[in-house]
Coordinates of C-alpha atoms and ligand atoms in Angstrom, one line a residue:
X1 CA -44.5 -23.9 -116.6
X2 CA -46.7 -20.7 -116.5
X3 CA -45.8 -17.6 -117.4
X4 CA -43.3 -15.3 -114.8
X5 CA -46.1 -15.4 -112.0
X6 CA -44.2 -14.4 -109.0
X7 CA -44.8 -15.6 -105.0
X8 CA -46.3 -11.8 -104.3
X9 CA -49.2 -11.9 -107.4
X10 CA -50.0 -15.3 -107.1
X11 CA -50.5 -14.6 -103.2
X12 CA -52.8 -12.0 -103.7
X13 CA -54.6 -13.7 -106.4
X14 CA -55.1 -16.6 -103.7
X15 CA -56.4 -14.2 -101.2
X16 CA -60.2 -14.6 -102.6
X17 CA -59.7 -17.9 -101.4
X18 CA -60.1 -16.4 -97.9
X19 CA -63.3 -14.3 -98.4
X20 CA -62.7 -13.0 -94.7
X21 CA -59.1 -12.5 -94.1
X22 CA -57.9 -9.6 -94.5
X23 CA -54.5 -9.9 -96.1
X24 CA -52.7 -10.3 -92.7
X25 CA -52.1 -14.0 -94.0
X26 CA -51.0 -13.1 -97.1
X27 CA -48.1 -10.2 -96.1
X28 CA -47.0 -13.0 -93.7
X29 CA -46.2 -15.0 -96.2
X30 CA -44.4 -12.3 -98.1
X31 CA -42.3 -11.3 -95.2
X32 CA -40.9 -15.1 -94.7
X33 CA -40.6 -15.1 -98.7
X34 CA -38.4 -12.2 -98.4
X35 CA -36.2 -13.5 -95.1
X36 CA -35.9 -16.7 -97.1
X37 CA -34.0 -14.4 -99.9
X38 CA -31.8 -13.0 -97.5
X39 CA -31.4 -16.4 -95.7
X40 CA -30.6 -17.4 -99.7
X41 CA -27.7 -14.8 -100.8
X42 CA -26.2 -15.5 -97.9
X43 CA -26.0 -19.6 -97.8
X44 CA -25.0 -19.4 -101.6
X45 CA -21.9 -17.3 -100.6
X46 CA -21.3 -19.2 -97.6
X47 CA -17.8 -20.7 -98.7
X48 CA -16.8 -17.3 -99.6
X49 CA -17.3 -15.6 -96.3
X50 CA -16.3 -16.3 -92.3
X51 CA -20.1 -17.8 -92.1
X52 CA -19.6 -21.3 -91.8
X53 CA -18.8 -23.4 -89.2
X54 CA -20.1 -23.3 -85.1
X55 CA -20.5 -20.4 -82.9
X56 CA -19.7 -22.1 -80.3
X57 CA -22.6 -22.4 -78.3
X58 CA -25.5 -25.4 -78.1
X59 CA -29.3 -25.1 -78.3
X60 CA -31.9 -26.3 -76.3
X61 CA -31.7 -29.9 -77.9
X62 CA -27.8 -29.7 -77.1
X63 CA -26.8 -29.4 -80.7
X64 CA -23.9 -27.2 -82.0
X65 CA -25.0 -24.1 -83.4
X66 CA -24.0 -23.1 -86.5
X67 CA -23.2 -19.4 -87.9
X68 CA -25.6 -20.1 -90.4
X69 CA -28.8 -21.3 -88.1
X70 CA -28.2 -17.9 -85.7
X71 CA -27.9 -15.8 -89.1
X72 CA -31.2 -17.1 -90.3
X73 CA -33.4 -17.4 -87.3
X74 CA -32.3 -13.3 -86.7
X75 CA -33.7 -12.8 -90.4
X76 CA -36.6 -14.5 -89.8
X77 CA -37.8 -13.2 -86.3
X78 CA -36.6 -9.9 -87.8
X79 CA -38.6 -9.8 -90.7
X80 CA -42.1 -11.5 -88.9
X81 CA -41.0 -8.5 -86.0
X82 CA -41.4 -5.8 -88.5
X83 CA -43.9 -7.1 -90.8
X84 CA -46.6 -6.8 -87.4
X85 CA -48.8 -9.8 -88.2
X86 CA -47.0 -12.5 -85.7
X87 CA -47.3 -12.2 -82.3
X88 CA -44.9 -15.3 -81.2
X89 CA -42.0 -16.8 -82.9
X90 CA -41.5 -20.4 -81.9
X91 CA -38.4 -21.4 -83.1
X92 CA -35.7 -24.2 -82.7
X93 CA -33.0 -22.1 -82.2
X94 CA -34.8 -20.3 -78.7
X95 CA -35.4 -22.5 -75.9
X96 CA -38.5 -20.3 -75.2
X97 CA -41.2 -18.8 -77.6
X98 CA -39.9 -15.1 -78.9
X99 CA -42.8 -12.9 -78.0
X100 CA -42.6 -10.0 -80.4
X101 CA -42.7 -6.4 -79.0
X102 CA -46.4 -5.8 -78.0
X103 CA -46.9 -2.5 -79.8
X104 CA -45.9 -3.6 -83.1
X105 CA -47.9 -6.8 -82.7
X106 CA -51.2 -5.6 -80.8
X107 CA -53.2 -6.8 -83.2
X108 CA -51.2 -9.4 -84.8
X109 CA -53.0 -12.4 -85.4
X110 CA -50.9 -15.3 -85.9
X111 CA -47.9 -17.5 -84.3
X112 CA -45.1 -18.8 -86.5
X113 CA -42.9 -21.8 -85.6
X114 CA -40.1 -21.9 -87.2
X115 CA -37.1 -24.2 -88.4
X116 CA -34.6 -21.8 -89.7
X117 CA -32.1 -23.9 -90.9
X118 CA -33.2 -27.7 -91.3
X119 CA -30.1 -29.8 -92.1
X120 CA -27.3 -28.0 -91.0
X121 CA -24.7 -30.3 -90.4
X122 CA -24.8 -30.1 -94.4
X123 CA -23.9 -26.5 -94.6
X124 CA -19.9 -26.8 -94.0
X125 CA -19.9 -29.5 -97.2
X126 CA -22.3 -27.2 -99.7
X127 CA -24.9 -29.9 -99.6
X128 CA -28.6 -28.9 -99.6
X129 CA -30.2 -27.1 -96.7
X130 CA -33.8 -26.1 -95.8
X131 CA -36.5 -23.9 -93.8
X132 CA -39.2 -25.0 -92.5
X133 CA -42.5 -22.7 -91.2
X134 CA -45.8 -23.0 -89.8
X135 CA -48.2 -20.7 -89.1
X136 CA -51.4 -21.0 -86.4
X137 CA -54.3 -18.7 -85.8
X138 CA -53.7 -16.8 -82.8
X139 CA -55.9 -18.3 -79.8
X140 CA -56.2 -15.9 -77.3
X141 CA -58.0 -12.6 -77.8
X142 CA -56.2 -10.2 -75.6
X143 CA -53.5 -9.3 -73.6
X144 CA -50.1 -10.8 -74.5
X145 CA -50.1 -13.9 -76.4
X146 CA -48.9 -17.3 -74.3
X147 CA -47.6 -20.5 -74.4
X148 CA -51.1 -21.7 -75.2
X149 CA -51.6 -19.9 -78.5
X150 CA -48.3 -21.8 -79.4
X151 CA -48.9 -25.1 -78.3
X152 CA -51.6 -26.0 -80.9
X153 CA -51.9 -29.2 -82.9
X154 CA -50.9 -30.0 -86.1
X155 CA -54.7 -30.0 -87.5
X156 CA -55.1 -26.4 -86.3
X157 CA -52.0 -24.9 -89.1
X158 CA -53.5 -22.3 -91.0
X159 CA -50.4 -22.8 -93.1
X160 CA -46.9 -24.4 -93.6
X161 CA -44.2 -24.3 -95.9
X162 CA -40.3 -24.6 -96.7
X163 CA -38.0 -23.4 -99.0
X164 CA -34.8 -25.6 -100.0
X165 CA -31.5 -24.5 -100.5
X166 CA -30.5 -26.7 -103.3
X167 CA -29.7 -26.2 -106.4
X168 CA -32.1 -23.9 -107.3
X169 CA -33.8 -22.6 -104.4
X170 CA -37.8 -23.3 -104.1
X171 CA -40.1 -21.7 -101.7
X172 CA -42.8 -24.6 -101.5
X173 CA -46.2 -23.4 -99.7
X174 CA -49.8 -24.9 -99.0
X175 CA -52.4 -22.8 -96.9
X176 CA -54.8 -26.0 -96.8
X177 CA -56.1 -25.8 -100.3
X178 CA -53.3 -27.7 -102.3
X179 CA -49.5 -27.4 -102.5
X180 CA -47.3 -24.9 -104.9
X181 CA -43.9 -24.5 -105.3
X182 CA -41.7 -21.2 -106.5
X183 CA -38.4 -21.2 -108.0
X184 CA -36.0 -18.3 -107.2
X185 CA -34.9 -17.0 -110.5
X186 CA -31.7 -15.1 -109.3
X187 CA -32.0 -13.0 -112.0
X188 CA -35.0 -10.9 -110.9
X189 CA -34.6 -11.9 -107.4
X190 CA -37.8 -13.2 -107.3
X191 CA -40.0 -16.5 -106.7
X192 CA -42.1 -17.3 -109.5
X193 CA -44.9 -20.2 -109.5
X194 CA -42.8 -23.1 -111.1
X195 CA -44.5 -26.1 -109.7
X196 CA -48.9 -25.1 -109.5
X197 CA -50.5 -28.0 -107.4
X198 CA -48.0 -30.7 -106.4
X199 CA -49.1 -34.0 -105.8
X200 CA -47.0 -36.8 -104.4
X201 CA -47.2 -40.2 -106.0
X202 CA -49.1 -42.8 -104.3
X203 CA -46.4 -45.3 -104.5
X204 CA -42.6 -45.0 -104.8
X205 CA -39.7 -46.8 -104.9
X206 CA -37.6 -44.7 -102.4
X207 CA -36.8 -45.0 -99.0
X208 CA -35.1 -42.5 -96.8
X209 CA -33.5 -43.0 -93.4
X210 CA -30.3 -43.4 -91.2
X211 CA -29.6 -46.6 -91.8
X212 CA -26.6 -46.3 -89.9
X213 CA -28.9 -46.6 -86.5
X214 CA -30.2 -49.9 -88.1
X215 CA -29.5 -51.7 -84.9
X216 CA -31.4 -49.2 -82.8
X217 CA -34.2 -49.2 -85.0
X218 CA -38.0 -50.5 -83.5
X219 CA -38.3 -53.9 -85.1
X220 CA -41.3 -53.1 -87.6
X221 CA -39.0 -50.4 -89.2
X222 CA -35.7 -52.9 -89.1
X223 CA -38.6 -55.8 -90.9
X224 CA -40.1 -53.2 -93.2
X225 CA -36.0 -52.1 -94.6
X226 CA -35.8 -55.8 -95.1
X227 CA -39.2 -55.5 -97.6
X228 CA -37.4 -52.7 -99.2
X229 CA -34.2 -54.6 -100.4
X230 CA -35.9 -57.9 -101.1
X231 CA -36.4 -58.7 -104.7
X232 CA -39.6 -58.5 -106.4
X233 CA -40.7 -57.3 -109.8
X234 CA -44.5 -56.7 -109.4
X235 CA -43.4 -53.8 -106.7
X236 CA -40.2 -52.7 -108.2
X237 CA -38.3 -53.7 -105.3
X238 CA -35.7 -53.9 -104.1
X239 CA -36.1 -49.8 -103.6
X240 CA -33.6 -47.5 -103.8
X241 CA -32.2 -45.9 -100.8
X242 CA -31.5 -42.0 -100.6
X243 CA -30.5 -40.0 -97.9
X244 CA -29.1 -36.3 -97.4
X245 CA -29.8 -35.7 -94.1
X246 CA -31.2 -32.7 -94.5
X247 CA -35.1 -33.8 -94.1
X248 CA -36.3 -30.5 -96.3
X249 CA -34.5 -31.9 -99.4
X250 CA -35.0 -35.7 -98.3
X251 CA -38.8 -35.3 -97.9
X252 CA -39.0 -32.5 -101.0
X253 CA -37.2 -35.4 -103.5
X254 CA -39.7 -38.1 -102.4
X255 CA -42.9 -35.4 -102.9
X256 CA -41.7 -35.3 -106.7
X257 CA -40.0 -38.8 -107.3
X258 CA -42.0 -40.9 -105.0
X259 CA -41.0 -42.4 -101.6
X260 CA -40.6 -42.6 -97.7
X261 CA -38.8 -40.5 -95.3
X262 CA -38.4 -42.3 -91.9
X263 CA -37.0 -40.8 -88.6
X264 CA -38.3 -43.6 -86.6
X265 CA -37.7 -44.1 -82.5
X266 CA -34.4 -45.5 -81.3
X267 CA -33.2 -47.2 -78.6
X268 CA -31.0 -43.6 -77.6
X269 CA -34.0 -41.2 -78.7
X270 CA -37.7 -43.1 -77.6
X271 CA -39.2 -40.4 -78.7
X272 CA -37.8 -39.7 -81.9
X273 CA -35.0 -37.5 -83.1
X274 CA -37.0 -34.4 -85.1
X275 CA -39.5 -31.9 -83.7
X276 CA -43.3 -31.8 -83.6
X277 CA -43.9 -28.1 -84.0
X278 CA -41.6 -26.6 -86.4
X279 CA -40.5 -29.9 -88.7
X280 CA -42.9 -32.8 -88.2
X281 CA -46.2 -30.9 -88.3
X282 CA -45.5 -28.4 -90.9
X283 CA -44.1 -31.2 -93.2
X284 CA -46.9 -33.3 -92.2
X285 CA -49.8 -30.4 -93.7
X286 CA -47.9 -30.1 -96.9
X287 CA -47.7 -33.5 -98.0
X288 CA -51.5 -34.8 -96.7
X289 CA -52.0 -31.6 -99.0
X290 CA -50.3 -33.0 -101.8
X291 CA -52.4 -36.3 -101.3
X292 CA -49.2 -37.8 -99.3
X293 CA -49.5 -39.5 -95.7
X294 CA -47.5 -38.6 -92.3
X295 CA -47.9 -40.6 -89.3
X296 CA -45.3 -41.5 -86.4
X297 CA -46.0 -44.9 -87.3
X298 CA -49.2 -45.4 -85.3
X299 CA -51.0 -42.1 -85.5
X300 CA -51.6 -39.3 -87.6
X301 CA -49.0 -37.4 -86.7
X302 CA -51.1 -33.4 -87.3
X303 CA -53.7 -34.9 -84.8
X304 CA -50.7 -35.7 -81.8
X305 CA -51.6 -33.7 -78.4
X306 CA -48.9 -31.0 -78.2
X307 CA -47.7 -30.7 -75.2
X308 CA -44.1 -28.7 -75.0
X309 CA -42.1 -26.4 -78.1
X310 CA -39.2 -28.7 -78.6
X311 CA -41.0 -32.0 -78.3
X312 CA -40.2 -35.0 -80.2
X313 CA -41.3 -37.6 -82.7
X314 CA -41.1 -40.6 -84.8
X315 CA -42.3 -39.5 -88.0
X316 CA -43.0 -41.6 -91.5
X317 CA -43.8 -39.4 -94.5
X318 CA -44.4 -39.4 -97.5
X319 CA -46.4 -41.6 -100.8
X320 CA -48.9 -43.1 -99.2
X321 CA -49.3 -46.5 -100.2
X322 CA -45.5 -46.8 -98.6
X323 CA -46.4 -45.3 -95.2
X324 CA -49.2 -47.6 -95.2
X325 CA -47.1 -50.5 -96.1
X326 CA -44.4 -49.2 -93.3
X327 CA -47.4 -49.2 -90.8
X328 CA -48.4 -52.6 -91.6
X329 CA -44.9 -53.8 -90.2
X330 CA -45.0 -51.0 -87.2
X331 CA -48.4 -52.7 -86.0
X332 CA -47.2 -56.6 -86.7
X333 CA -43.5 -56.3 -85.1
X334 CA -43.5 -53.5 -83.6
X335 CA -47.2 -53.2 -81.5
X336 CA -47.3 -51.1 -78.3
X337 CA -48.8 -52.7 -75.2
X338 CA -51.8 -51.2 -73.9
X339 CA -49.4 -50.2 -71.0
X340 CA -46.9 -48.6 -73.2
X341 CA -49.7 -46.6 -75.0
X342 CA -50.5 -45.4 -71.9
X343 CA -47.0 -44.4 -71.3
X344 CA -46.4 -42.7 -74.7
X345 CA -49.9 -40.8 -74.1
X346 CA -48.9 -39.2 -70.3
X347 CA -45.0 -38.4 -72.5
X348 CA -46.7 -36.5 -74.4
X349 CA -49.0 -34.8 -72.3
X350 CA -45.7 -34.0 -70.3
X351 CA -47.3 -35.8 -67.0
X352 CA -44.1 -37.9 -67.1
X353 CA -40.6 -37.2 -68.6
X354 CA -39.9 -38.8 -71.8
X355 CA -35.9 -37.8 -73.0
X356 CA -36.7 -34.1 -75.0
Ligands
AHG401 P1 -31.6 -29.5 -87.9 O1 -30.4 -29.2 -88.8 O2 -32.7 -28.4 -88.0 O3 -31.2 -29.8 -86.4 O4 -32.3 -30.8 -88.4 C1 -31.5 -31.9 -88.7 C2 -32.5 -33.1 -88.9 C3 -33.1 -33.3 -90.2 O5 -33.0 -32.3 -91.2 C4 -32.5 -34.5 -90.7 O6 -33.4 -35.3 -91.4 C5 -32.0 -35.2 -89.5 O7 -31.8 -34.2 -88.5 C6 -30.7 -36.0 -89.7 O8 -30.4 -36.6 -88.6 P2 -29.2 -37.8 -88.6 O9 -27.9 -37.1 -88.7 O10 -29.4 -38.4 -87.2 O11 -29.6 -38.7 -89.7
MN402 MN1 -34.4 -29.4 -88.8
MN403 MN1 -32.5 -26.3 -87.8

């Protein structure tokens, strides 16, 4: 471990990395280093205080919210409203994008998409919790931003992150030239470097899904658990089989053990349970970076067409050899038709509904 280098100096030292920018990047990255602080005293105290439970109202994707996921998306759209370098908060917990006032953000260059609080079913029982971010070069060039700056595939992030709750709390960052990760020492109140380039294993000997939805599960993901549990020495198996349910502390235990995090399609959800923008893509750039793979089983998933903010997907992440090996079964039991390809394609472009 390096010496106390903290999220702020080793950001600026990074800079020269972007010979052009001008350090709009880098004070974004500050301001969601300092909302995930505040997002931090506050889930650590959480037992303590009349913050958890619901609000008693539901989301866009129909879920409960909690206290906790309206606390944090406020801190976050508060602190990219005053920082002045986002234009457009896309986040989970707004059916539509946030514009941000256009005085403050005139000349604010980027859109942020946003999972404020990933896994928060877990909050209530003190178990790990997560944020997840992206961040996209603003398209347009004047005017108000739009829908279209938002709706930009994975390939185009200019940067993604998340920090984990757990038990430390880690602010984990790539801007498409590696991965590092900060520990908050609660001492100083700061993030300091902690983990310089992560890489992910290329093979593992986890596996990470629902396996309660086992009999709605596609057949190449049902035949590739099977692999998992049989016996074999040469690969280690049979794997062992974590989940937390809060994908942030699934997929962030797999990038330093080694293993596979599966949300695949279900019989109930066709087009998988977690989001494109703010949890599959962002997660997707930060492991590639780490050398990791992240497809929905077929396809890359930072190259799929987005098409609406809250869409869906299967997604399989994590050591590559083990997506690979995932994919394998996908394409042998579980192969789309021509016709159904055809389908998932016009889902996704929205021509035709798909359940969202
Ligand atoms: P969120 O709390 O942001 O809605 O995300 C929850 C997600 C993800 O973190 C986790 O991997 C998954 O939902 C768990 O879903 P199941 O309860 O269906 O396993
Ligand atoms: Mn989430
Ligand atoms: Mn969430």
């Amino acid at each position: 471990m390096q010496g106390l280098l903290t999220l702020g100096q080793f950001i600026i030292e990074k800079q020269s990395d972007f010979p052009y920018a001008k350090g709009e990047l880098s004070r974004l990255l500050r301001d969601i280093g300092i909302a995930a602080k505040i997002v931090n005293r506050e889930v650590n105290k959480a037992g303590l205080m009349d913050i958890l439970g619901d609000v008693g109202t539901v989301n866009i994707q129909g879920e409960n919210q909690k206290k906790l996921d309206v606390f944090a998306n406020e801190q976050f759209i508060s602190a990219l409203t005053s920082g002045g370098e986002c234009c457009i908060v896309a986040s989970e917990e707004n059916d539509d994008f946030v514009p941000i006032d256009a005085e403050v953000s005139k000349n604010a260059k980027y859109i942020v998409a946003i999972d404020p609080l990933d896994g928060s079913s877990n909050i209530d029982v003190n178990v790990a919790v997560g944020t997840i971010f992206s961040i996209y070069r603003r398209k347009s060039t004047d005017g108000k931003a739009t829908l279209e700056d938002v709706l930009q595939n994975g390939t185009e992030q200019v940067a993604a992150g998340y920090v984990i709750y757990g038990s430390s709390t880690m602010l984990v960052y790539t801007t498409g030239k590696g991965v590092n990760g900060f520990t908050l020492d609660p001492s100083i109140g700061e993030f300091c470097l902690s983990h310089p380039n992560m890489t992910i294993p290329k093979d593992g000997t986890i596996y990470s899904l629902n396996e309660g939805n086992y009999v709605h599960f596609p057949d190449g993901v049902k035949k590739y658990l099977k692999y998992c549990q049989v016996e074999d020495q040469q690969t280690s198996r049979p794997y062992t089989s974590r989940y937390i349910g809060s994908m942030v502390a699934d997929v962030h235990r797999n990038m330093i053990k080694g293993g596979i995090f599966i949300y695949p399609t279900t019989s109930g959800a066709p087009n998988g349970k977690l989001r494109l923008v703010y949890e599959c893509n962002p997660m997707a750039f930060i492991i590639e970076q780490a050398g990791g793979r992240a497809t929905d089983g077929y396809n890359r998933i930072c190259e799929k067409e987005v098409s609406s903010l809250h869409q869906r997907s299967a997604i399989f992440i994590g050591s590559e050899n083990m997506v690979l090996k995932a994919e394998e079964f996908m394409r042998q039991y579980s192969a789309l038709t021509p016709d159904e390809k055809a389908e998932k394609k016009l889902e996704q472009m929205g021509v035709i509904g798909g359940i969202d």
